[in-house]
Each structure stands twice: as C-alpha cells, then as structure tokens.
Backbone as JSON Lines, residues from 0, in Angstrom:
{"i":0,"aa":"X","n":[98.97,56.46,108.58],"ca":[99.74,57.12,109.59],"c":[100.25,56.03,110.56]}
{"i":1,"aa":"X","n":[101.49,56.13,110.83],"ca":[102.1,55.17,111.77],"c":[101.94,55.7,113.19]}
{"i":2,"aa":"X","n":[102.16,54.9,114.2],"ca":[102.04,55.41,115.56],"c":[103.08,56.48,115.87]}
{"i":3,"aa":"X","n":[104.17,56.5,115.14],"ca":[105.25,57.5,115.42],"c":[105.02,58.83,114.73]}
{"i":4,"aa":"X","n":[104.27,58.86,113.64],"ca":[104.06,60.1,112.94],"c":[103.52,59.87,111.53]}
{"i":5,"aa":"X","n":[103.67,60.91,110.7],"ca":[103.17,60.81,109.31],"c":[104.16,60.06,108.43]}
{"i":6,"aa":"X","n":[103.64,59.22,107.57],"ca":[104.51,58.49,106.64],"c":[104.6,59.27,105.36]}
{"i":7,"aa":"X","n":[105.78,59.82,105.1],"ca":[106.07,60.56,103.88],"c":[106.97,59.76,102.98]}
{"i":8,"aa":"X","n":[107.22,60.29,101.76],"ca":[108.14,59.62,100.85],"c":[109.22,60.66,100.43]}
{"i":9,"aa":"X","n":[110.45,60.24,100.45],"ca":[111.53,61.04,99.87],"c":[111.76,60.55,98.48]}
{"i":10,"aa":"X","n":[111.63,61.47,97.51],"ca":[111.74,61.14,96.13],"c":[113.15,61.59,95.6]}
{"i":11,"aa":"X","n":[113.84,60.67,94.9],"ca":[115.13,60.95,94.36],"c":[114.99,60.86,92.84]}
{"i":12,"aa":"X","n":[115.39,61.99,92.15],"ca":[115.32,62.02,90.67],"c":[116.34,61.11,90.06]}
{"i":13,"aa":"X","n":[115.92,60.31,89.18],"ca":[116.82,59.43,88.44],"c":[117.09,60.06,87.03]}
{"i":14,"aa":"X","n":[118.29,60.27,86.72],"ca":[118.65,60.86,85.43],"c":[118.48,59.76,84.34]}
{"i":15,"aa":"X","n":[117.74,60.1,83.35],"ca":[117.54,59.18,82.27],"c":[118.56,59.41,81.14]}
{"i":16,"aa":"X","n":[119.39,58.41,80.88],"ca":[120.48,58.62,79.89],"c":[120.01,58.87,78.48]}
{"i":17,"aa":"X","n":[118.82,58.48,78.14],"ca":[118.35,58.65,76.79],"c":[117.58,59.94,76.53]}
{"i":18,"aa":"X","n":[117.5,60.78,77.57],"ca":[116.88,62.06,77.44],"c":[115.38,62.02,77.27]}
{"i":19,"aa":"X","n":[114.73,61.07,77.83],"ca":[113.31,60.91,77.79],"c":[112.65,62.15,78.4]}
{"i":20,"aa":"X","n":[111.45,62.52,77.92],"ca":[110.76,63.67,78.45],"c":[110.19,63.41,79.82]}
{"i":21,"aa":"X","n":[110.02,62.2,80.22],"ca":[109.43,61.91,81.52],"c":[110.52,61.94,82.61]}
{"i":22,"aa":"X","n":[110.1,62.18,83.79],"ca":[111.0,62.2,84.97],"c":[110.71,60.96,85.78]}
{"i":23,"aa":"X","n":[111.77,60.27,86.18],"ca":[111.58,59.05,86.97],"c":[112.12,59.35,88.36]}
{"i":24,"aa":"X","n":[111.31,59.06,89.33],"ca":[111.63,59.25,90.74],"c":[111.7,57.9,91.46]}
{"i":25,"aa":"X","n":[112.75,57.75,92.28],"ca":[112.82,56.54,93.13],"c":[112.31,56.97,94.56]}
{"i":26,"aa":"X","n":[111.28,56.31,95.04],"ca":[110.66,56.66,96.28],"c":[111.15,55.91,97.44]}
{"i":27,"aa":"X","n":[111.34,56.57,98.59],"ca":[111.78,55.93,99.81],"c":[110.85,56.4,100.94]}
{"i":28,"aa":"X","n":[110.42,55.42,101.79],"ca":[109.52,55.82,102.91],"c":[110.26,56.61,103.97]}
{"i":29,"aa":"X","n":[109.58,57.58,104.51],"ca":[110.07,58.33,105.64],"c":[109.0,58.46,106.68]}
{"i":30,"aa":"X","n":[109.36,58.42,107.95],"ca":[108.4,58.67,109.02],"c":[108.77,59.94,109.69]}
{"i":31,"aa":"X","n":[107.91,60.94,109.64],"ca":[108.13,62.25,110.16],"c":[107.33,62.46,111.42]}
{"i":32,"aa":"X","n":[108.01,62.87,112.47],"ca":[107.35,63.14,113.76],"c":[107.25,64.66,113.95]}
{"i":33,"aa":"X","n":[106.05,65.15,114.21],"ca":[105.83,66.54,114.38],"c":[106.26,66.95,115.78]}
{"i":34,"aa":"X","n":[106.91,68.15,115.91],"ca":[107.25,68.66,117.22],"c":[106.0,69.2,117.93]}
{"i":35,"aa":"X","n":[106.11,69.32,119.23],"ca":[104.96,69.9,120.01],"c":[104.69,71.37,119.69]}
{"i":36,"aa":"X","n":[105.78,72.13,119.56],"ca":[105.62,73.57,119.19],"c":[106.78,73.96,118.24]}
{"i":37,"aa":"X","n":[106.58,74.98,117.52],"ca":[107.63,75.51,116.64],"c":[107.9,74.61,115.45]}
{"i":38,"aa":"X","n":[109.2,74.6,115.1],"ca":[109.65,73.72,114.0],"c":[110.96,73.09,114.32]}
{"i":39,"aa":"X","n":[111.26,72.03,113.69],"ca":[112.5,71.34,113.88],"c":[113.06,70.86,112.56]}
{"i":40,"aa":"X","n":[114.36,70.7,112.48],"ca":[114.99,70.22,111.24],"c":[115.43,68.76,111.54]}
{"i":41,"aa":"X","n":[115.02,67.87,110.61],"ca":[115.36,66.43,110.76],"c":[116.21,66.05,109.56]}
{"i":42,"aa":"X","n":[117.24,65.29,109.79],"ca":[118.14,64.8,108.72],"c":[117.82,63.35,108.4]}
{"i":43,"aa":"X","n":[117.63,63.13,107.1],"ca":[117.44,61.75,106.58],"c":[118.57,61.42,105.59]}
{"i":44,"aa":"X","n":[118.85,60.17,105.46],"ca":[119.9,59.73,104.49],"c":[119.21,59.15,103.3]}
{"i":45,"aa":"X","n":[119.46,59.71,102.11],"ca":[118.85,59.22,100.85],"c":[119.51,57.84,100.53]}
{"i":46,"aa":"X","n":[118.7,56.84,100.37],"ca":[119.24,55.54,100.04],"c":[119.75,55.4,98.65]}
{"i":47,"aa":"X","n":[119.36,56.3,97.76],"ca":[119.83,56.28,96.38],"c":[121.22,56.87,96.25]}
{"i":48,"aa":"X","n":[121.42,58.05,96.78],"ca":[122.71,58.74,96.57],"c":[123.55,58.79,97.82]}
{"i":49,"aa":"X","n":[123.07,58.28,98.94],"ca":[123.79,58.27,100.24],"c":[124.18,59.7,100.73]}
{"i":50,"aa":"X","n":[123.34,60.69,100.37],"ca":[123.6,62.02,100.85],"c":[122.53,62.38,101.84]}
{"i":51,"aa":"X","n":[122.94,63.23,102.87],"ca":[121.91,63.65,103.82],"c":[120.92,64.65,103.2]}
{"i":52,"aa":"X","n":[119.67,64.55,103.61],"ca":[118.64,65.46,103.17],"c":[117.97,66.03,104.39]}
{"i":53,"aa":"X","n":[118.0,67.35,104.53],"ca":[117.39,68.0,105.73],"c":[115.95,68.41,105.42]}
{"i":54,"aa":"X","n":[115.09,68.03,106.33],"ca":[113.64,68.37,106.17],"c":[113.22,69.23,107.37]}
{"i":55,"aa":"X","n":[112.4,70.25,107.19],"ca":[111.88,71.08,108.2],"c":[110.43,70.54,108.49]}
{"i":56,"aa":"X","n":[110.15,70.28,109.79],"ca":[108.88,69.78,110.18],"c":[108.31,70.87,111.17]}
{"i":57,"aa":"X","n":[107.11,71.29,110.92],"ca":[106.52,72.34,111.78],"c":[105.35,71.69,112.58]}
{"i":58,"aa":"X","n":[105.11,72.27,113.71],"ca":[104.01,71.79,114.58],"c":[102.68,72.23,113.95]}
{"i":59,"aa":"X","n":[101.61,71.65,114.47],"ca":[100.26,72.0,113.96],"c":[99.96,73.49,114.2]}
{"i":60,"aa":"X","n":[100.38,74.07,115.35],"ca":[100.14,75.45,115.64],"c":[100.88,76.34,114.61]}
{"i":61,"aa":"X","n":[102.12,76.03,114.41],"ca":[102.92,76.84,113.38],"c":[102.3,76.67,112.0]}
{"i":62,"aa":"X","n":[101.91,75.46,111.71],"ca":[101.28,75.23,110.39],"c":[100.07,76.12,110.2]}
{"i":63,"aa":"X","n":[99.21,76.21,111.15],"ca":[97.98,77.02,110.99],"c":[98.35,78.54,111.02]}
{"i":64,"aa":"X","n":[99.37,78.94,111.8],"ca":[99.77,80.37,111.8],"c":[100.31,80.72,110.43]}
{"i":65,"aa":"X","n":[101.12,79.85,109.79],"ca":[101.65,80.16,108.48],"c":[100.59,80.26,107.42]}
{"i":66,"aa":"X","n":[99.57,79.4,107.54],"ca":[98.39,79.44,106.63],"c":[97.65,80.72,106.79]}
{"i":67,"aa":"X","n":[97.41,81.17,107.98],"ca":[96.74,82.44,108.2],"c":[97.61,83.64,107.68]}
{"i":68,"aa":"X","n":[98.91,83.55,107.84],"ca":[99.81,84.61,107.37],"c":[99.79,84.68,105.83]}
{"i":69,"aa":"X","n":[99.76,83.49,105.14],"ca":[99.69,83.48,103.74],"c":[98.37,84.07,103.24]}
{"i":70,"aa":"X","n":[97.26,83.77,103.95],"ca":[95.95,84.3,103.56],"c":[95.88,85.84,103.66]}
{"i":71,"aa":"X","n":[96.52,86.33,104.77],"ca":[96.58,87.82,104.92],"c":[97.41,88.44,103.84]}
{"i":72,"aa":"X","n":[98.51,87.79,103.47],"ca":[99.33,88.3,102.42],"c":[98.62,88.34,101.05]}
{"i":73,"aa":"X","n":[97.8,87.34,100.82],"ca":[97.0,87.35,99.54],"c":[95.99,88.51,99.53]}
{"i":74,"aa":"X","n":[95.29,88.68,100.7],"ca":[94.3,89.79,100.77],"c":[95.01,91.14,100.63]}
{"i":75,"aa":"X","n":[96.13,91.3,101.32],"ca":[96.87,92.56,101.24],"c":[97.27,92.86,99.79]}
{"i":76,"aa":"X","n":[97.74,91.81,99.09],"ca":[98.23,92.0,97.72],"c":[97.03,92.41,96.81]}
{"i":77,"aa":"X","n":[95.92,91.77,96.98],"ca":[94.71,92.1,96.12],"c":[94.25,93.5,96.42]}
{"i":78,"aa":"X","n":[94.17,93.9,97.68],"ca":[93.75,95.22,98.03],"c":[94.79,96.27,97.49]}
{"i":79,"aa":"X","n":[96.05,96.04,97.66],"ca":[97.1,96.97,97.2],"c":[97.07,97.18,95.69]}
{"i":80,"aa":"X","n":[96.95,96.1,94.94],"ca":[96.94,96.17,93.48],"c":[95.63,96.88,93.02]}
{"i":81,"aa":"X","n":[94.51,96.51,93.59],"ca":[93.25,97.18,93.23],"c":[93.29,98.69,93.51]}
{"i":82,"aa":"X","n":[93.8,99.06,94.72],"ca":[93.92,100.45,95.04],"c":[94.87,101.16,94.07]}
{"i":83,"aa":"X","n":[96.01,100.52,93.76],"ca":[96.93,101.07,92.82],"c":[96.33,101.34,91.45]}
{"i":84,"aa":"X","n":[95.53,100.39,90.95],"ca":[94.9,100.52,89.64],"c":[93.84,101.6,89.62]}
{"i":85,"aa":"X","n":[93.1,101.73,90.69],"ca":[92.11,102.78,90.78],"c":[92.74,104.15,90.84]}
{"i":86,"aa":"X","n":[93.83,104.25,91.58],"ca":[94.54,105.5,91.65],"c":[95.26,105.84,90.32]}
{"i":87,"aa":"X","n":[95.72,104.87,89.63],"ca":[96.4,105.09,88.34],"c":[95.33,105.58,87.32]}
{"i":88,"aa":"X","n":[94.2,105.08,87.3],"ca":[93.12,105.54,86.47],"c":[92.71,106.95,86.83]}
{"i":89,"aa":"X","n":[92.6,107.24,88.12],"ca":[92.29,108.56,88.6],"c":[93.35,109.55,88.18]}
{"i":90,"aa":"X","n":[94.65,109.16,88.14],"ca":[95.72,110.02,87.78],"c":[95.58,110.4,86.27]}
{"i":91,"aa":"X","n":[95.27,109.42,85.45],"ca":[95.12,109.67,84.05],"c":[93.9,110.6,83.87]}
{"i":92,"aa":"X","n":[92.81,110.37,84.53],"ca":[91.64,111.21,84.38],"c":[91.93,112.64,84.85]}
{"i":93,"aa":"X","n":[92.72,112.79,85.92],"ca":[93.03,114.15,86.4],"c":[94.01,114.85,85.44]}
{"i":94,"aa":"X","n":[94.89,114.13,84.82],"ca":[95.78,114.73,83.83],"c":[95.01,115.24,82.6]}
{"i":95,"aa":"X","n":[94.01,114.5,82.18],"ca":[93.19,114.92,81.05],"c":[92.48,116.22,81.46]}
{"i":96,"aa":"X","n":[92.01,116.28,82.67],"ca":[91.36,117.47,83.17],"c":[92.31,118.66,83.19]}
{"i":97,"aa":"X","n":[93.52,118.39,83.54],"ca":[94.57,119.46,83.57],"c":[94.8,120.05,82.2]}
{"i":98,"aa":"X","n":[94.92,119.16,81.24],"ca":[95.12,119.61,79.84],"c":[93.93,120.51,79.39]}
{"i":99,"aa":"X","n":[92.71,120.07,79.67],"ca":[91.52,120.87,79.31],"c":[91.51,122.24,80.01]}
{"i":100,"aa":"X","n":[91.89,122.23,81.29],"ca":[91.92,123.51,82.01],"c":[93.0,124.47,81.47]}
{"i":101,"aa":"X","n":[94.13,123.89,81.1],"ca":[95.14,124.77,80.56],"c":[94.72,125.35,79.24]}
{"i":102,"aa":"X","n":[94.07,124.61,78.41],"ca":[93.55,125.12,77.09],"c":[92.51,126.21,77.3]}
{"i":103,"aa":"X","n":[91.76,126.16,78.4],"ca":[90.73,127.13,78.68],"c":[91.28,128.33,79.48]}
{"i":104,"aa":"X","n":[92.57,128.26,79.86],"ca":[93.18,129.4,80.57],"c":[92.97,129.36,82.06]}
{"i":105,"aa":"X","n":[92.49,128.32,82.64],"ca":[92.3,128.17,84.09],"c":[93.62,127.63,84.72]}
{"i":106,"aa":"X","n":[94.65,128.45,84.79],"ca":[95.93,127.97,85.25],"c":[95.95,127.65,86.73]}
{"i":107,"aa":"X","n":[95.29,128.39,87.56],"ca":[95.31,128.08,88.97],"c":[94.62,126.76,89.29]}
{"i":108,"aa":"X","n":[93.54,126.49,88.67],"ca":[92.84,125.23,88.87],"c":[93.63,124.11,88.24]}
{"i":109,"aa":"X","n":[94.32,124.36,87.16],"ca":[95.09,123.33,86.53],"c":[96.3,122.92,87.38]}
{"i":110,"aa":"X","n":[96.95,123.91,88.07],"ca":[98.01,123.59,88.97],"c":[97.55,122.76,90.13]}
{"i":111,"aa":"X","n":[96.37,123.12,90.68],"ca":[95.81,122.32,91.8],"c":[95.49,120.89,91.34]}
{"i":112,"aa":"X","n":[94.91,120.78,90.16],"ca":[94.54,119.44,89.64],"c":[95.8,118.67,89.36]}
{"i":113,"aa":"X","n":[96.86,119.34,88.83],"ca":[98.13,118.61,88.6],"c":[98.75,118.12,89.91]}
{"i":114,"aa":"X","n":[98.62,118.93,90.95],"ca":[99.18,118.54,92.27],"c":[98.36,117.29,92.79]}
{"i":115,"aa":"X","n":[97.06,117.32,92.61],"ca":[96.25,116.13,93.01],"c":[96.61,114.95,92.14]}
{"i":116,"aa":"X","n":[96.88,115.19,90.86],"ca":[97.22,114.07,89.97],"c":[98.54,113.47,90.42]}
{"i":117,"aa":"X","n":[99.52,114.35,90.79],"ca":[100.76,113.87,91.29],"c":[100.62,113.06,92.59]}
{"i":118,"aa":"X","n":[99.72,113.56,93.48],"ca":[99.47,112.83,94.69],"c":[98.86,111.47,94.42]}
{"i":119,"aa":"X","n":[97.89,111.4,93.5],"ca":[97.29,110.13,93.13],"c":[98.36,109.19,92.54]}
{"i":120,"aa":"X","n":[99.19,109.75,91.7],"ca":[100.25,108.9,91.11],"c":[101.21,108.36,92.14]}
{"i":121,"aa":"X","n":[101.55,109.22,93.13],"ca":[102.48,108.76,94.18],"c":[101.8,107.67,95.04]}
{"i":122,"aa":"X","n":[100.53,107.9,95.37],"ca":[99.81,106.92,96.13],"c":[99.67,105.58,95.39]}
{"i":123,"aa":"X","n":[99.45,105.65,94.08],"ca":[99.35,104.46,93.33],"c":[100.66,103.71,93.35]}
{"i":124,"aa":"X","n":[101.78,104.4,93.2],"ca":[103.05,103.72,93.19],"c":[103.37,103.17,94.6]}
{"i":125,"aa":"X","n":[103.01,103.9,95.58],"ca":[103.23,103.42,97.0],"c":[102.33,102.22,97.26]}
{"i":126,"aa":"X","n":[101.13,102.14,96.83],"ca":[100.25,101.04,97.1],"c":[100.81,99.72,96.48]}
{"i":127,"aa":"X","n":[101.45,99.81,95.34],"ca":[102.07,98.67,94.68],"c":[103.18,98.07,95.6]}
{"i":128,"aa":"X","n":[103.87,98.95,96.35],"ca":[104.94,98.53,97.18],"c":[104.41,97.71,98.37]}
{"i":129,"aa":"X","n":[103.13,97.76,98.69],"ca":[102.57,96.97,99.78],"c":[102.1,95.63,99.32]}
{"i":130,"aa":"X","n":[102.19,95.4,98.03],"ca":[101.8,94.06,97.55],"c":[102.87,93.06,97.94]}
{"i":131,"aa":"X","n":[102.55,92.2,98.87],"ca":[103.49,91.23,99.36],"c":[103.39,89.93,98.64]}
{"i":132,"aa":"X","n":[104.48,89.47,98.13],"ca":[104.41,88.16,97.43],"c":[104.28,87.08,98.47]}
{"i":133,"aa":"X","n":[103.17,86.36,98.4],"ca":[102.87,85.33,99.38],"c":[103.71,84.1,99.15]}
{"i":134,"aa":"X","n":[104.37,83.99,97.99],"ca":[105.23,82.87,97.75],"c":[106.48,82.84,98.66]}
{"i":135,"aa":"X","n":[106.81,83.99,99.2],"ca":[107.99,84.07,100.14],"c":[107.7,83.53,101.49]}
{"i":136,"aa":"X","n":[106.42,83.39,101.84],"ca":[106.05,82.85,103.11],"c":[106.0,81.29,102.97]}
{"i":137,"aa":"X","n":[106.73,80.53,103.77],"ca":[106.74,79.1,103.59],"c":[105.35,78.52,103.68]}
{"i":138,"aa":"X","n":[105.06,77.65,102.75],"ca":[103.67,77.04,102.7],"c":[103.53,76.17,103.97]}
{"i":139,"aa":"X","n":[102.47,76.44,104.7],"ca":[102.21,75.66,105.89],"c":[101.14,74.64,105.65]}
{"i":140,"aa":"X","n":[100.82,74.37,104.39],"ca":[99.79,73.41,104.12],"c":[100.16,72.01,104.54]}
{"i":141,"aa":"X","n":[101.39,71.61,104.2],"ca":[101.76,70.22,104.48],"c":[102.45,70.11,105.82]}
{"i":142,"aa":"X","n":[103.18,71.12,106.27],"ca":[103.87,71.07,107.52],"c":[105.2,70.44,107.46]}
{"i":143,"aa":"X","n":[105.62,69.93,106.25],"ca":[106.89,69.33,106.02],"c":[107.43,69.84,104.7]}
{"i":144,"aa":"X","n":[108.7,70.3,104.7],"ca":[109.32,70.74,103.5],"c":[110.81,70.54,103.54]}
{"i":145,"aa":"X","n":[111.49,70.54,102.4],"ca":[112.93,70.43,102.39],"c":[113.52,71.7,102.96]}
{"i":146,"aa":"X","n":[114.62,71.54,103.7],"ca":[115.27,72.73,104.33],"c":[115.83,73.68,103.28]}
{"i":147,"aa":"X","n":[116.3,73.09,102.19],"ca":[116.81,73.87,101.05],"c":[116.43,73.23,99.76]}
{"i":148,"aa":"X","n":[116.23,74.05,98.7],"ca":[115.79,73.47,97.45],"c":[116.85,72.49,96.91]}
{"i":149,"aa":"X","n":[116.33,71.46,96.22],"ca":[117.21,70.42,95.71],"c":[116.75,70.03,94.29]}
{"i":150,"aa":"X","n":[117.7,69.86,93.37],"ca":[117.3,69.36,92.03],"c":[117.11,67.87,92.06]}
{"i":151,"aa":"X","n":[117.73,67.16,93.03],"ca":[117.66,65.69,93.03],"c":[116.6,65.12,93.95]}
{"i":152,"aa":"X","n":[116.07,65.94,94.91],"ca":[115.2,65.39,95.91],"c":[113.93,66.24,96.01]}
{"i":153,"aa":"X","n":[112.83,65.58,96.41],"ca":[111.61,66.3,96.78],"c":[110.85,65.41,97.7]}
{"i":154,"aa":"X","n":[109.94,66.05,98.45],"ca":[109.13,65.32,99.39],"c":[107.77,65.04,98.79]}
{"i":155,"aa":"X","n":[107.24,63.84,99.05],"ca":[105.91,63.51,98.58],"c":[105.06,63.27,99.84]}
{"i":156,"aa":"X","n":[103.8,63.76,99.85],"ca":[102.93,63.55,101.0],"c":[102.6,62.08,101.09]}
{"i":157,"aa":"X","n":[102.05,61.72,102.26],"ca":[101.63,60.34,102.44],"c":[100.75,59.87,101.28]}
{"i":158,"aa":"X","n":[100.99,58.7,100.8],"ca":[100.14,58.17,99.73],"c":[98.78,57.87,100.21]}
{"i":159,"aa":"X","n":[97.74,58.2,99.46],"ca":[96.38,57.93,99.91],"c":[96.18,56.47,100.02]}
{"i":160,"aa":"X","n":[95.42,56.03,100.94],"ca":[95.09,54.62,101.07],"c":[94.3,54.16,99.91]}
{"i":161,"aa":"X","n":[94.69,53.02,99.33],"ca":[93.94,52.55,98.18],"c":[92.53,52.08,98.56]}
{"i":162,"aa":"X","n":[91.65,52.34,97.7],"ca":[90.25,51.95,97.97],"c":[90.1,50.44,97.86]}
{"i":163,"aa":"X","n":[89.39,49.87,98.78],"ca":[89.21,48.45,98.76],"c":[87.97,48.17,97.86]}
{"i":164,"aa":"X","n":[88.2,47.43,96.78],"ca":[87.05,47.27,95.85],"c":[85.99,46.33,96.52]}
{"i":165,"aa":"X","n":[84.8,46.58,96.19],"ca":[83.66,45.81,96.69],"c":[83.72,44.47,95.99]}
{"i":166,"aa":"X","n":[83.42,43.38,96.75],"ca":[83.49,42.09,96.13],"c":[82.41,41.96,95.1]}
{"i":167,"aa":"X","n":[82.69,41.17,94.08],"ca":[81.74,40.9,92.99],"c":[80.6,40.1,93.57]}
{"i":168,"aa":"X","n":[79.4,40.56,93.3],"ca":[78.24,39.86,93.83],"c":[77.55,39.13,92.64]}
{"i":169,"aa":"X","n":[77.31,37.89,92.82],"ca":[76.58,37.18,91.76],"c":[75.18,37.67,91.58]}
{"i":170,"aa":"X","n":[74.73,37.73,90.33],"ca":[73.41,38.26,90.11],"c":[72.3,37.3,90.36]}
C-alpha cells in the first residue's frame, strides 16, 4: 500500500494471433484513492491501447453496506426458494388428497382441499418472485470495479507481497 492509496493493476488483454488457448494480459500499476464517503468514478488511461478506463471506487462504509446487502439477498433467496419448494410439495400432496376425496364422493371437502391446493400453489409461485439475484448487487468485497464491463480490460487487486525466504543456515 502506498501512502496515497491502494496499489491496483489495470490488466489489458493481448490478442494472440495464433489462437492459443491461454490469455495474455499486460499489467499496468494503478494507485486508487478511496473517498471518505460514498463512491467516486476515477478515469485512468490504458498505456497499451491509449483509451480511458473508468473505475468506480467506494468508501469503506459503502463497501461494508454493500457486503451486508449481498448477505441479506443471499438469505432472502434461500428462504424464498425453500418456502417455494415446501409449498410446491404441499400442493402436490393436497391434489392427491383431492383426487382421493372425489373418488370417495366427498365433493365438498374436495373443493375445499382444491382451494387450499390452489392457495399453496399461488404462495409457492409468489415466494419464488422474492428470490433476489445477489449478482445484481455490486460486489463490495474489493471496493474497486470497472464502471462498465470491458472485454479488453479488467482490474487486478494489489499483488500480495512476496515472502522473504529465510537465509540458508549451515548445518
């Protein structure tokens, strides 16, 4: 980390003329300064293609708020899908009961069970609509992202500091 902020890398995809399966990226150092609050958009110039690249940098508070929001979205999705599956199974069970009641001539009870089955089915369908895709909430893990998707550019987090090997000790 520099005194000015986090050291990131802007990666530019290099097209391989021979169609190799590997992807080659040219890395350029970036120094990103976090705002005090909210988020800000910073423009960098790619040294490889000389095109501007916009990056969104969020404050630490916004970063933690987005992480909490993504966590709540995950929990909501799991609860909604579980509820929907339980209600769907209950609907099938109620429909089997309706068929048995109709065969036995209990039409009034069968109509009531069919109404409950319909209610369960409607609730199951409604619960799936509450499943929020958490991928639509910007990831707040890194706090830095490209302002818009790019096929040629991506951001790389600060490189980990290399471990300093212990000196060889004579035996």
